[in-house]
Coordinates of C-alpha atoms in Angstrom, one line a residue:
X20 CA 61.6 -39.3 43.5
X21 CA 58.9 -41.9 44.2
X22 CA 56.3 -41.9 47.0
X23 CA 54.8 -45.0 48.5
X24 CA 51.7 -45.1 50.7
X25 CA 50.4 -47.8 53.0
X26 CA 46.8 -47.3 54.3
X27 CA 45.7 -49.4 57.3
X28 CA 42.7 -49.8 59.6
X29 CA 42.7 -50.5 63.3
X30 CA 40.3 -53.4 63.8
X31 CA 37.4 -52.9 66.3
X32 CA 39.0 -49.6 67.6
X33 CA 36.4 -48.2 69.9
X34 CA 35.3 -51.5 71.4
X35 CA 39.0 -52.5 72.1
X36 CA 40.2 -49.6 74.3
X37 CA 41.5 -51.0 77.5
X38 CA 40.1 -48.9 80.4
X39 CA 43.0 -50.0 82.8
X40 CA 45.5 -48.7 80.3
X41 CA 43.4 -45.6 79.7
X42 CA 43.3 -44.8 83.4
X43 CA 47.0 -45.2 83.7
X44 CA 47.5 -42.8 80.7
X45 CA 45.2 -40.2 82.2
X46 CA 47.2 -40.4 85.5
X47 CA 50.5 -40.1 83.7
X48 CA 49.2 -37.1 81.7
X49 CA 48.5 -35.3 85.0
X50 CA 44.7 -35.4 85.1
X51 CA 43.1 -34.8 88.4
X52 CA 42.4 -38.0 90.3
X53 CA 38.7 -37.1 90.4
X54 CA 38.5 -37.0 86.6
X55 CA 40.4 -40.3 86.4
X56 CA 38.0 -41.9 88.9
X57 CA 34.9 -40.5 87.1
X58 CA 36.1 -41.8 83.7
X59 CA 37.1 -45.2 85.2
X60 CA 33.6 -45.6 86.6
X61 CA 32.1 -44.4 83.3
X62 CA 33.9 -47.2 81.5
X63 CA 33.2 -50.1 83.8
X64 CA 30.0 -51.8 84.8
X65 CA 28.4 -51.1 81.4
X66 CA 25.8 -53.5 80.0
X67 CA 24.3 -53.9 76.5
X68 CA 21.3 -55.9 75.1
X69 CA 20.6 -57.0 71.5
X70 CA 17.2 -56.8 69.8
X71 CA 16.2 -58.6 66.6
X72 CA 12.5 -58.3 65.6
X73 CA 10.6 -60.0 68.5
X74 CA 13.8 -61.5 70.0
X75 CA 15.7 -59.7 72.9
X76 CA 18.9 -61.1 74.4
X77 CA 20.0 -61.1 78.0
X78 CA 22.3 -58.3 79.3
X79 CA 26.0 -58.6 78.5
X80 CA 28.8 -56.9 80.4
X81 CA 31.0 -54.6 78.3
X82 CA 33.8 -53.5 80.5
X83 CA 36.1 -53.0 77.5
X84 CA 36.0 -50.1 75.0
X85 CA 34.2 -46.8 74.7
X86 CA 30.8 -46.3 73.2
X87 CA 30.8 -45.5 69.5
X88 CA 28.7 -42.4 69.0
X89 CA 29.4 -41.1 72.6
X90 CA 30.6 -37.5 72.9
X91 CA 33.5 -38.6 75.1
X92 CA 34.7 -41.4 72.8
X93 CA 36.8 -39.2 70.3
X94 CA 38.4 -37.4 73.3
X95 CA 39.2 -40.6 75.1
X96 CA 40.5 -42.3 72.0
X97 CA 42.8 -39.4 71.2
X98 CA 44.2 -39.5 74.7
X99 CA 44.6 -43.3 74.4
X100 CA 46.6 -43.0 71.2
X101 CA 48.8 -40.1 72.3
X102 CA 51.4 -42.3 74.0
X103 CA 51.5 -44.7 71.0
X104 CA 52.3 -41.8 68.7
X105 CA 55.0 -40.5 71.0
X106 CA 56.7 -43.9 71.4
X107 CA 56.3 -44.7 67.7
X108 CA 57.8 -41.4 66.5
X109 CA 60.7 -41.8 69.0
X110 CA 61.3 -45.4 67.8
X111 CA 61.5 -44.6 64.1
X112 CA 63.7 -41.5 64.9
X113 CA 66.1 -43.7 66.8
X114 CA 66.1 -46.2 63.9
X115 CA 66.5 -43.4 61.4
X116 CA 63.6 -44.5 59.3
X117 CA 62.6 -41.6 57.0
X118 CA 58.8 -42.1 57.0
X119 CA 55.7 -40.0 57.8
X120 CA 52.4 -41.1 59.4
X121 CA 48.9 -39.6 59.3
X122 CA 46.4 -41.0 61.8
X123 CA 42.7 -40.5 61.6
X124 CA 41.5 -42.2 64.8
X125 CA 40.9 -45.8 63.6
X126 CA 42.8 -45.6 60.3
X127 CA 46.0 -44.1 59.1
X128 CA 48.7 -43.7 56.4
X129 CA 52.4 -44.5 56.3
X130 CA 54.2 -42.4 53.6
X131 CA 57.7 -43.1 52.4
X132 CA 59.6 -41.1 49.8
X133 CA 62.8 -42.4 48.1
X134 CA 64.5 -42.6 44.8
X135 CA 63.5 -46.2 44.2
X136 CA 60.4 -48.3 44.9
X137 CA 62.5 -51.1 46.4
X138 CA 63.8 -48.8 49.1
X139 CA 60.2 -47.6 49.8
X140 CA 59.1 -51.2 50.1
X141 CA 61.8 -51.9 52.8
X142 CA 60.8 -48.7 54.7
X143 CA 57.1 -49.4 54.6
X144 CA 57.6 -53.1 55.6
X145 CA 59.8 -52.2 58.6
X146 CA 57.5 -49.4 59.7
X147 CA 54.4 -51.5 59.4
X148 CA 56.0 -54.3 61.5
X149 CA 57.0 -51.8 64.3
X150 CA 53.5 -50.1 64.3
X151 CA 51.7 -53.5 64.4
X152 CA 53.7 -54.8 67.3
X153 CA 53.4 -51.6 69.2
X154 CA 49.7 -51.3 68.7
X155 CA 49.2 -54.9 70.0
X156 CA 50.7 -53.7 73.3
X157 CA 47.9 -51.1 73.4
X158 CA 45.4 -54.0 72.9
X159 CA 44.8 -52.8 69.3
X160 CA 45.2 -54.8 66.1
X161 CA 45.8 -53.6 62.5
X162 CA 43.3 -55.3 60.2
X163 CA 45.6 -56.6 57.5
X164 CA 42.9 -57.5 55.1
X165 CA 41.9 -53.8 54.8
X166 CA 45.5 -52.6 54.3
X167 CA 46.3 -51.1 50.9
X168 CA 49.6 -50.2 49.3
X169 CA 50.0 -47.6 46.6
X170 CA 52.9 -46.1 44.7
X171 CA 53.2 -42.6 43.2
X172 CA 55.7 -41.4 40.6
X173 CA 56.1 -38.4 38.3
X174 CA 57.4 -40.6 35.6
X175 CA 54.9 -42.0 33.0
X176 CA 57.0 -45.2 32.4
X177 CA 55.7 -48.6 33.4
X178 CA 57.2 -49.9 36.6
X179 CA 57.5 -53.3 38.2
X180 CA 55.8 -52.3 41.5
X181 CA 56.7 -54.6 44.4
X182 CA 53.9 -56.3 46.4
X183 CA 54.1 -56.2 50.2
X184 CA 54.2 -59.6 51.8
X185 CA 52.7 -59.6 55.3
X186 CA 53.1 -63.3 56.0
X187 CA 55.5 -62.4 58.8
X188 CA 52.5 -60.9 60.6
X189 CA 50.1 -63.7 59.4
X190 CA 48.6 -61.3 56.9
X191 CA 48.1 -61.5 53.1
X192 CA 50.3 -60.2 50.2
X193 CA 49.2 -56.7 49.2
X194 CA 49.3 -55.9 45.5
X195 CA 49.4 -52.3 44.4
X196 CA 46.5 -51.1 42.3
X197 CA 46.2 -48.6 39.4
X198 CA 43.8 -46.4 41.3
X199 CA 43.2 -46.0 45.0
X200 CA 40.2 -44.5 46.8
X201 CA 40.8 -43.0 50.2
X202 CA 38.6 -40.7 52.2
X203 CA 36.4 -40.2 49.2
X204 CA 39.3 -39.1 47.0
X205 CA 40.4 -41.2 44.0
X206 CA 44.2 -41.2 43.4
X207 CA 46.2 -42.5 40.4
X208 CA 49.9 -43.1 40.4
X209 CA 50.7 -39.8 38.5
X210 CA 48.3 -37.8 40.7
X211 CA 46.5 -36.5 37.6
X212 CA 43.1 -36.8 39.4
X213 CA 41.3 -37.6 36.1
X214 CA 39.6 -40.6 37.6
X215 CA 38.4 -38.5 40.5
X216 CA 37.1 -35.7 38.2
X217 CA 35.3 -38.1 35.9
X218 CA 33.7 -40.1 38.7
X219 CA 32.1 -37.1 40.4
X220 CA 31.3 -35.4 37.1
X221 CA 29.3 -38.5 36.1
X222 CA 27.6 -38.5 39.5
X223 CA 26.7 -34.8 39.2
X224 CA 25.2 -35.3 35.7
X225 CA 23.2 -38.3 36.9
X226 CA 21.8 -36.1 39.8
X227 CA 20.8 -33.4 37.4
X228 CA 19.0 -35.8 35.1
X229 CA 17.2 -37.3 38.0
X230 CA 15.8 -33.9 38.8
X231 CA 13.5 -34.2 35.7
X232 CA 11.7 -37.1 37.4
X233 CA 10.4 -34.7 40.0
X234 CA 8.3 -32.9 37.3
X235 CA 5.8 -34.2 34.8
X236 CA 4.7 -33.4 31.3
X237 CA 2.2 -30.8 32.5
X238 CA 3.7 -29.1 35.5
X239 CA 7.5 -29.6 36.0
X240 CA 9.6 -27.7 38.5
X241 CA 9.5 -23.9 38.8
X242 CA 12.9 -22.1 38.4
X243 CA 13.1 -21.4 42.1
X244 CA 12.7 -25.1 43.0
X245 CA 15.3 -26.1 40.3
X246 CA 17.8 -23.5 41.8
X247 CA 17.2 -24.8 45.3
X248 CA 17.7 -28.5 44.3
X249 CA 20.9 -27.5 42.4
X250 CA 22.4 -25.8 45.4
X251 CA 21.3 -28.5 47.8
X252 CA 22.2 -31.6 45.9
X253 CA 24.4 -30.9 42.8
X254 CA 26.9 -28.3 44.1
X255 CA 27.9 -30.4 47.2
X256 CA 28.7 -33.4 45.0
X257 CA 30.8 -31.2 42.6
X258 CA 32.6 -29.2 45.3
X259 CA 32.8 -31.5 48.3
X260 CA 32.2 -35.1 46.9
X261 CA 29.0 -35.7 49.0

């Protein structure tokens, strides 16, 4: 059994949300009209200004998108994507495409499992095409240049791994790599995690060695300070990849 993964990013996610479509989604979801009206007014009539050293631009209207960093943005973006997920899952179910998807707001994963890489390639290619076309109807675009394809297998044999040609979507050809870094984790095709362990072990040792710089030949750090630094800086890297 082989597993193939396709990681993608949604280009300019927060600035691209269409407030007309969001208002429609909120009404269909059964939200009170007062809430819909409040959020509609919250999203329109906004202005922004750019500053660079002594230069300041004029005000620009930004009637599209939600503010990145705003407390409401993650909630609104989740509500915005809910219909997409529903339609997408219903579509692949009707087409009987055995594929899974994980979505993390502005990026996600398509996961296909099959007995051959060639079949996984077909599943991923079809699924990517469906998702890309569907997202465009939500005024969202997959950033093809940031899309990555990766294959996993229990076998240690060398395989001819197929590349994914995205020319039908005006995108590049994606070539699989030996290692893949995603959400601060480093994966290899056999999921041994040796690259991940070695990377963060080296980073941990470098941090420990840098602690010596904080002392000098006469005074150095006292044991309490060393313990505090170790818990604050070394352990988070070892345990949580910070």
